[in-house]
PDB file of C-alpha atoms in Angstrom:
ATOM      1  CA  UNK S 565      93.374 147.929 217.191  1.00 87.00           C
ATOM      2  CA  UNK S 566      96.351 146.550 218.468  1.00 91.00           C
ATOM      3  CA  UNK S 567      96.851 144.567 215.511  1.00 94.00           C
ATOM      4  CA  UNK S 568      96.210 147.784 213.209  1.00 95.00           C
ATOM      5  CA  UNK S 569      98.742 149.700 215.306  1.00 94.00           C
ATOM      6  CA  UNK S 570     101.299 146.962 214.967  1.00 95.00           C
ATOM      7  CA  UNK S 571     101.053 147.025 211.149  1.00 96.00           C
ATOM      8  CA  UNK S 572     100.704 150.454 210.624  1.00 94.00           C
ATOM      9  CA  UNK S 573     104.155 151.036 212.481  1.00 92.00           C
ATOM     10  CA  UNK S 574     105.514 148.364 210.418  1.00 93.00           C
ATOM     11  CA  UNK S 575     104.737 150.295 207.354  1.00 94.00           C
ATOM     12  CA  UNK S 576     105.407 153.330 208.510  1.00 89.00           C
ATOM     13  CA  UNK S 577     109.028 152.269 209.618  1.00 86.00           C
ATOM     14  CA  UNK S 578     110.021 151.108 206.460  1.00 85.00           C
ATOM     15  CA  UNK S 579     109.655 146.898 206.981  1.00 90.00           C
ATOM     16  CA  UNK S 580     107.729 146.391 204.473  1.00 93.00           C
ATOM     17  CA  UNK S 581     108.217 147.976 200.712  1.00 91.00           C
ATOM     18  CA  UNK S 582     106.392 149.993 198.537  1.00 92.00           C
ATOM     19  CA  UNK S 583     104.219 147.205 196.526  1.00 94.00           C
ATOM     20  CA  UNK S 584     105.193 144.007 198.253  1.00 96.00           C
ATOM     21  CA  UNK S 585     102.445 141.647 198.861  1.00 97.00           C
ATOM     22  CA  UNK S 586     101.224 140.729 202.214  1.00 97.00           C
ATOM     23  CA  UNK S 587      98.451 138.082 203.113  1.00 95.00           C
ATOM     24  CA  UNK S 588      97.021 137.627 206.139  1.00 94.00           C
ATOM     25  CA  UNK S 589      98.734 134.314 207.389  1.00 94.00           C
ATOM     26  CA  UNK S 590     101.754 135.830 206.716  1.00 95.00           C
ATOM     27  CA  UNK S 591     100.987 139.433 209.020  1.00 95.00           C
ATOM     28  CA  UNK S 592      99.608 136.851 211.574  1.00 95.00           C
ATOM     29  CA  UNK S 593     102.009 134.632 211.717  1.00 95.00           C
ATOM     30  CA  UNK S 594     104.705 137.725 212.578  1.00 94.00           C
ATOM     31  CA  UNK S 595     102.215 139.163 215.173  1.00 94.00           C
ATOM     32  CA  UNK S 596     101.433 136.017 216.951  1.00 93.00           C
ATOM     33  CA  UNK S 597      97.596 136.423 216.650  1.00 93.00           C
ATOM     34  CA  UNK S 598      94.718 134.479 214.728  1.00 93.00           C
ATOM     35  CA  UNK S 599      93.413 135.827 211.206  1.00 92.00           C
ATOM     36  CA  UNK S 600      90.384 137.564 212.552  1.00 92.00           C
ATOM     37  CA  UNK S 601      92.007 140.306 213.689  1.00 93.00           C
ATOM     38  CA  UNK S 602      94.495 140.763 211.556  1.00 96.00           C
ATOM     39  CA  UNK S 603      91.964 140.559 208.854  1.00 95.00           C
ATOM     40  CA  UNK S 604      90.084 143.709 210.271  1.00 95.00           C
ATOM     41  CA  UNK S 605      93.919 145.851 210.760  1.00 96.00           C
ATOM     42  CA  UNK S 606      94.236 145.157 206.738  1.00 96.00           C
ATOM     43  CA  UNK S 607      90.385 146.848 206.458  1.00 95.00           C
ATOM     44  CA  UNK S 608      91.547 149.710 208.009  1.00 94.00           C
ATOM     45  CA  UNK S 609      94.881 150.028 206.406  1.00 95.00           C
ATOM     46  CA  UNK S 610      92.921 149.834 203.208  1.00 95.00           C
ATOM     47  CA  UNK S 611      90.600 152.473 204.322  1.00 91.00           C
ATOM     48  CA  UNK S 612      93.606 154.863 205.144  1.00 90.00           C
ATOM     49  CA  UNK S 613      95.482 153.956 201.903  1.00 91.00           C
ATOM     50  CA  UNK S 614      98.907 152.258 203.273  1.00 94.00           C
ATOM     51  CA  UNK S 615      97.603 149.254 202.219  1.00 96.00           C
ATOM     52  CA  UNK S 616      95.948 148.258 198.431  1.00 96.00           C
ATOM     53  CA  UNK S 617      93.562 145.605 197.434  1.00 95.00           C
ATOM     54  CA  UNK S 618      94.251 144.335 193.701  1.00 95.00           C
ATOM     55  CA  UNK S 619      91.683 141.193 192.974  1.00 93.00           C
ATOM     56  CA  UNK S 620      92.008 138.784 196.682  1.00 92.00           C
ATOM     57  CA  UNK S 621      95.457 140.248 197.023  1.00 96.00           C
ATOM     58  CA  UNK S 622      96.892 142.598 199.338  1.00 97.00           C
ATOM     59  CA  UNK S 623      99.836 144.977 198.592  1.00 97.00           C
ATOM     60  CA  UNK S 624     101.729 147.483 200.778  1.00 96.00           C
ATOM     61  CA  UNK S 625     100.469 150.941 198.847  1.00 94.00           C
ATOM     62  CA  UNK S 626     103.515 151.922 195.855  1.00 92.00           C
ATOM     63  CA  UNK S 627     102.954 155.966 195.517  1.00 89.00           C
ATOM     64  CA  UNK S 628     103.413 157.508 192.133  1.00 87.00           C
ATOM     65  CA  UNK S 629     104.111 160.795 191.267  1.00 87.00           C
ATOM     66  CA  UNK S 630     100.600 162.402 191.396  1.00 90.00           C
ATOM     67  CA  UNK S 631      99.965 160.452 194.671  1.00 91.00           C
ATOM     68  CA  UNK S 632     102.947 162.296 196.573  1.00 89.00           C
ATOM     69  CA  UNK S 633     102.109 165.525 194.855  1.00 92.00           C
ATOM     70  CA  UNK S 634      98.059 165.261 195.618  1.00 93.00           C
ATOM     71  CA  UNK S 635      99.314 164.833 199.684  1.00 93.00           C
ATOM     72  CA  UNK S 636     101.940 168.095 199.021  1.00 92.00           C
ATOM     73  CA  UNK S 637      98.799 170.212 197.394  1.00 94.00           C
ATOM     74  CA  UNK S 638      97.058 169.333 200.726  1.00 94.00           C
ATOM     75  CA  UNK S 639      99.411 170.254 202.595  1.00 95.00           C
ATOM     76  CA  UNK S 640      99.894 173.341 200.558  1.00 95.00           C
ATOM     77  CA  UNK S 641      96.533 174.361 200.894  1.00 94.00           C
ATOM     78  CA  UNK S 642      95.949 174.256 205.301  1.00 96.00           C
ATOM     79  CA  UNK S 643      99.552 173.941 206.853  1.00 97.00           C
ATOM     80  CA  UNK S 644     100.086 177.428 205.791  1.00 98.00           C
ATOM     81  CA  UNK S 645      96.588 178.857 207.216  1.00 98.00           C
ATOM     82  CA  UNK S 646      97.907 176.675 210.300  1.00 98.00           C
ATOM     83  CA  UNK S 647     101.248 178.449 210.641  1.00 98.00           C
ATOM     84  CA  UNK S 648      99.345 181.930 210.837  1.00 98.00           C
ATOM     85  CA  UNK S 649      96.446 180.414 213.391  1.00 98.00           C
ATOM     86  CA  UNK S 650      99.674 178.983 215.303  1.00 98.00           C
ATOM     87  CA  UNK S 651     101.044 182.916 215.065  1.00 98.00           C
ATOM     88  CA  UNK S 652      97.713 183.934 217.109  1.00 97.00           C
ATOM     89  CA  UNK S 653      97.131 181.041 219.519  1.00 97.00           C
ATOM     90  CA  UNK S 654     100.709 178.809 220.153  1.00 98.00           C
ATOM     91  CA  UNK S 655     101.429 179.141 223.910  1.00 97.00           C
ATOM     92  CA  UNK S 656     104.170 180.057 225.215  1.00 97.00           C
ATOM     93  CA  UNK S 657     105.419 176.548 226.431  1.00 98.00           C
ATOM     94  CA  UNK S 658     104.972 175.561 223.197  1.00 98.00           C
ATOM     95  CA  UNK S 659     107.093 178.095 221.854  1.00 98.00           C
ATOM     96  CA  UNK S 660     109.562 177.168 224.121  1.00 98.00           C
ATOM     97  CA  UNK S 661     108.681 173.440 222.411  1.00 98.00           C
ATOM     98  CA  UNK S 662     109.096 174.737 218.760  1.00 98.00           C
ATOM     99  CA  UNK S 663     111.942 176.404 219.288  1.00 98.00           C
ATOM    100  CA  UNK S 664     113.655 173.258 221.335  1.00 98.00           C
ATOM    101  CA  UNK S 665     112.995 171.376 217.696  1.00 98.00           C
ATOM    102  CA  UNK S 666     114.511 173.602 215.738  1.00 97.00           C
ATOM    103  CA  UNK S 667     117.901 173.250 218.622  1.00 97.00           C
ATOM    104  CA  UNK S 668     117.848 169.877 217.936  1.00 97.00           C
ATOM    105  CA  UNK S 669     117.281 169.591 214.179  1.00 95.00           C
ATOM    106  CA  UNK S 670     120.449 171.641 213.891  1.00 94.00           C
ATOM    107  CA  UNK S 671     122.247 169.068 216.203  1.00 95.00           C
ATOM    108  CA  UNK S 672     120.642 166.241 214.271  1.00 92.00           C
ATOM    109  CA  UNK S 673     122.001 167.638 211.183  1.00 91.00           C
ATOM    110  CA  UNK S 674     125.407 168.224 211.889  1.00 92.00           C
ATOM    111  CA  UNK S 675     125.430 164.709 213.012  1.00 91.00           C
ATOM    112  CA  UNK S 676     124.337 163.567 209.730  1.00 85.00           C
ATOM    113  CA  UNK S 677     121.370 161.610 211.960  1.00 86.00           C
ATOM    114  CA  UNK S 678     118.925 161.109 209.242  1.00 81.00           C
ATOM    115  CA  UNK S 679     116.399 158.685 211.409  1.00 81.00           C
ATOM    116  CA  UNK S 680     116.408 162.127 214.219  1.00 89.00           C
ATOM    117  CA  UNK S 681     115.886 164.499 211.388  1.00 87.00           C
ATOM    118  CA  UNK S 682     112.816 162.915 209.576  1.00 83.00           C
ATOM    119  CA  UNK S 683     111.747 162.434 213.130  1.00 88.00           C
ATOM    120  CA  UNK S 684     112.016 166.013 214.590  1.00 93.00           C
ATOM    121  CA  UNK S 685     110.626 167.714 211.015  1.00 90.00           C
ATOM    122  CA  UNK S 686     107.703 165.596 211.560  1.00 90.00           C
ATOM    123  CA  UNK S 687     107.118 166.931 215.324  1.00 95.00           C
ATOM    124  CA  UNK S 688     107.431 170.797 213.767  1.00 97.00           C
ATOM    125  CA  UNK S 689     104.730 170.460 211.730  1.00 96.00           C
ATOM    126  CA  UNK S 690     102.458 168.099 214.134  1.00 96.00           C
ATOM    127  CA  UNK S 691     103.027 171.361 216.614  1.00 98.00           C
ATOM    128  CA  UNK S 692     101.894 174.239 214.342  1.00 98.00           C
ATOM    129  CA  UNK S 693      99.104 172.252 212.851  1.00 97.00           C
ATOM    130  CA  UNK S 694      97.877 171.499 216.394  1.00 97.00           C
ATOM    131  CA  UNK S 695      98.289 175.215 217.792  1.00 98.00           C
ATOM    132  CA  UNK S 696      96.506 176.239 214.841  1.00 98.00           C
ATOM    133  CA  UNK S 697      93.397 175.800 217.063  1.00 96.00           C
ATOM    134  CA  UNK S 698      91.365 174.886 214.436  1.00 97.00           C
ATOM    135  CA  UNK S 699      89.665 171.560 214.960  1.00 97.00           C
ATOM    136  CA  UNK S 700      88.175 171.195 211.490  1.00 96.00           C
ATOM    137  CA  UNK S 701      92.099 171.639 209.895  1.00 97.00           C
ATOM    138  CA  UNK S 702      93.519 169.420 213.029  1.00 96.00           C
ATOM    139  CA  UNK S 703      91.134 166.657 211.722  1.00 94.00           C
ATOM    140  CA  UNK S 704      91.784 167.563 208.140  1.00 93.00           C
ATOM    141  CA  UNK S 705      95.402 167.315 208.572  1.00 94.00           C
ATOM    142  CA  UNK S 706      95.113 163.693 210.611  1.00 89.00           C
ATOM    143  CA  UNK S 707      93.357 162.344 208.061  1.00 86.00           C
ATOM    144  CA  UNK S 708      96.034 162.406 205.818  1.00 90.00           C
ATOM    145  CA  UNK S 709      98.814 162.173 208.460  1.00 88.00           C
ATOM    146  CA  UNK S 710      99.472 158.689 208.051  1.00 88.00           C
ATOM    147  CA  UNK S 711      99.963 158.287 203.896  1.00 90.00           C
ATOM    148  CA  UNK S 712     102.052 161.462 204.284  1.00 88.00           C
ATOM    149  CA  UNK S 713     104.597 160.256 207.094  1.00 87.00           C
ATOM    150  CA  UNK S 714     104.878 156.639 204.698  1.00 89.00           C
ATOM    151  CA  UNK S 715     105.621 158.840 201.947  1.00 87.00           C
ATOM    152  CA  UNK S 716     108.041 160.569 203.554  1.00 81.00           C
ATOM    153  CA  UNK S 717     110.102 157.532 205.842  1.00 80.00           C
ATOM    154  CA  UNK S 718     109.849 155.425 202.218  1.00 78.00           C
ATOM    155  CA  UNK S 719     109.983 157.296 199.095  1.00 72.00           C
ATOM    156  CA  UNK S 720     111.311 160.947 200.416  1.00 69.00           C
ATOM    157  CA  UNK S 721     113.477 160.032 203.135  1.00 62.00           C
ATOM    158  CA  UNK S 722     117.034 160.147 201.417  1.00 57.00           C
ATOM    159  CA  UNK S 723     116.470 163.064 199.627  1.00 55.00           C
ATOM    160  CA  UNK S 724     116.022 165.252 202.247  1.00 55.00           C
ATOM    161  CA  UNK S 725     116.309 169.208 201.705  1.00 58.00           C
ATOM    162  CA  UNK S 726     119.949 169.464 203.682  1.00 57.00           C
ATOM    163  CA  UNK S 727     120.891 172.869 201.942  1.00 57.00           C
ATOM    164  CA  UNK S 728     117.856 174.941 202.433  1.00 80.00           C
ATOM    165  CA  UNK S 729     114.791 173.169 204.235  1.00 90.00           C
ATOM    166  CA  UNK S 730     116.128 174.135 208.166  1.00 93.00           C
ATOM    167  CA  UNK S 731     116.551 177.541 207.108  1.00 95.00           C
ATOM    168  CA  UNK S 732     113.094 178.002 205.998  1.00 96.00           C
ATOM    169  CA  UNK S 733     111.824 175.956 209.372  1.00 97.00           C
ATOM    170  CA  UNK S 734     113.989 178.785 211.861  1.00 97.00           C
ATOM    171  CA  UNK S 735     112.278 181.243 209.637  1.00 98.00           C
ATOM    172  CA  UNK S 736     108.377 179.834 210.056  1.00 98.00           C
ATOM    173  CA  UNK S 737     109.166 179.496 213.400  1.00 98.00           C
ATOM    174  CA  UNK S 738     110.494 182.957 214.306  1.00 98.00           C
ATOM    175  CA  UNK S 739     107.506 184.336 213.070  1.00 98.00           C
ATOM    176  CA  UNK S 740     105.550 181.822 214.794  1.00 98.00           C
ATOM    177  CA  UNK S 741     107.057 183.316 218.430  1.00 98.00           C
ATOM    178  CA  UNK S 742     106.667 186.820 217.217  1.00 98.00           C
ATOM    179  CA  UNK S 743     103.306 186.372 216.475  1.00 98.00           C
ATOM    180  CA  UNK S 744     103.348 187.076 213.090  1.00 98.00           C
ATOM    181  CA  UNK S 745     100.774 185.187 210.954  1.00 98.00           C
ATOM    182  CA  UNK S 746     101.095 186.364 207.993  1.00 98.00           C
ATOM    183  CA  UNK S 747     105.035 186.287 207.927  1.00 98.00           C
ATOM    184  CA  UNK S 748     104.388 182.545 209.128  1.00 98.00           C
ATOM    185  CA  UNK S 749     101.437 181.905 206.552  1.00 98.00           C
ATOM    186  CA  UNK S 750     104.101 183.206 203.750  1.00 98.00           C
ATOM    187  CA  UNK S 751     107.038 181.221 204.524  1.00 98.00           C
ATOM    188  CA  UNK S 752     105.184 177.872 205.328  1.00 98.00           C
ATOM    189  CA  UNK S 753     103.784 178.287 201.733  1.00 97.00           C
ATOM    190  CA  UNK S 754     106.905 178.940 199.984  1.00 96.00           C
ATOM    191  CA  UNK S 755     108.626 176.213 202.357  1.00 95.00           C
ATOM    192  CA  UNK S 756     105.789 173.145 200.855  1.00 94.00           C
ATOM    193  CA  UNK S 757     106.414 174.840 197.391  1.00 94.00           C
ATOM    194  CA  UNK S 758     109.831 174.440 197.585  1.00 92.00           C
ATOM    195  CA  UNK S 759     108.969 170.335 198.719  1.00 89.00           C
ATOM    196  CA  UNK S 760     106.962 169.892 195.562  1.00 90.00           C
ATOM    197  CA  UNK S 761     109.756 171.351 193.387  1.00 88.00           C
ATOM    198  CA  UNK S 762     112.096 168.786 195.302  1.00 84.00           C
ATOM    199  CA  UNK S 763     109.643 165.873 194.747  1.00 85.00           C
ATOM    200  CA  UNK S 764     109.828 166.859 190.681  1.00 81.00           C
ATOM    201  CA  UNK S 765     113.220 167.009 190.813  1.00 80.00           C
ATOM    202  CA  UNK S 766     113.466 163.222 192.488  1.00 75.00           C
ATOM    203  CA  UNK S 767     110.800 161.245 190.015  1.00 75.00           C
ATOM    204  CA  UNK S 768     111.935 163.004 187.370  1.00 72.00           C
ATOM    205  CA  UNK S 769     115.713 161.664 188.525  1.00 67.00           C
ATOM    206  CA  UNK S 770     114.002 158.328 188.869  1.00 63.00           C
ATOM    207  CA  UNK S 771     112.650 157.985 185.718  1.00 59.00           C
ATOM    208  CA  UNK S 772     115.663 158.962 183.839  1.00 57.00           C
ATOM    209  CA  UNK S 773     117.437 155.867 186.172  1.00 57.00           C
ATOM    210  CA  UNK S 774     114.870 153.561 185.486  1.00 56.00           C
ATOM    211  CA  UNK S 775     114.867 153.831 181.267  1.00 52.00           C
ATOM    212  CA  UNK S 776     119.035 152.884 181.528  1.00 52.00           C
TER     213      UNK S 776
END
């Protein structure tokens, strides 16, 4: 597990890239440990999609299009029934919590501190899916936790939403503290509709790079 976590943060932190081959000597080698265990971390990094197997060879998982969108349709679907369970059942310290994000986002921002922004957007929606209550969506939501975070540190991460996406987070949040779920259920949804739209905008951008 150790081995697994070790690799995981590696791809989540951007030290490996999207479709570069790994083997298992080599991921040992940088860990310090035999083959055995490493060799079970790349199982399990298979299983939760940050890593593929082509043929006897490993590569570090290279999202297209429809991958990031399938994740965003997820996402579409629960983290807006999890914004108006949060509504209901989000204590009051973590209010207090939620609201101390959205304070620092705004600080992040001005400081152009793109490492605390992806980080602190991240813990906003961790919280509400968490205060949803819900157990089933909480392990729902984990399951594709991982893929989405990669997505987001390596394919998403310099086109974030400067203009508009803080705006919509003070809003899902206000309505969050007044306990307003269906205010909260409505802006989350329009707030993951407006990241799809984004993430059309960006391939399509990519594409047009990538035929010059």
């Amino acid at each position: 597990m150790q081995a697994y976590k070790y690799i995981q943060n590696y791809l989540l932190e951007s030290e490996f890239s999207p479709g570069e081959r790994l083997t298992e000597l080599g991921l040992a080698d940088m860990l310090g440990v035999s083959r055995g265990p490493v060799r079970e971390a790349v199982r399990l990094l298979i299983h939760d999609g940050l890593l593929v197997q082509k043929g006897v060879h490993i590569y570090v998982f290279d999202p297209t299009f429809d991958d990031v969108i399938d994740i965003y349709l997820c996402k579409e679907g629960l983290e807006p029934l999890a914004a108006k369970l949060a509504a209901q059942n989000m204590t009051q310290s973590d209010q207090g919590t939620l609201l101390d994000i959205i304070n620092r986002t705004n600080k992040a921002l001005a400081h152009d501190e793109k490492r605390d922004i992806v980080k602190f957007n991240t813990e906003f929606h961790d919280l509400i899916i968490q205060s949803s209550g819900n157990t089933q969506l909480i392990q729902f939501m984990n399951l594709i936790h991982a893929k989405n975070l990669y997505m987001r540190n390596n394919i998403l991460s310099n086109y974030a939403r400067r203009d508009n996406f803080f705006e919509e987070h003070v809003r899902i949040a206000d309505a969050i503290v007044n306990g307003d779920g269906v205010q909260a259920e409505s802006e989350m949804k329009q707030h993951i509709q407006n990241d799809i739209n984004m993430i059309g905008t960006i391939f399509k951008s990519k594409q047009k790079d990538d035929s010059i």
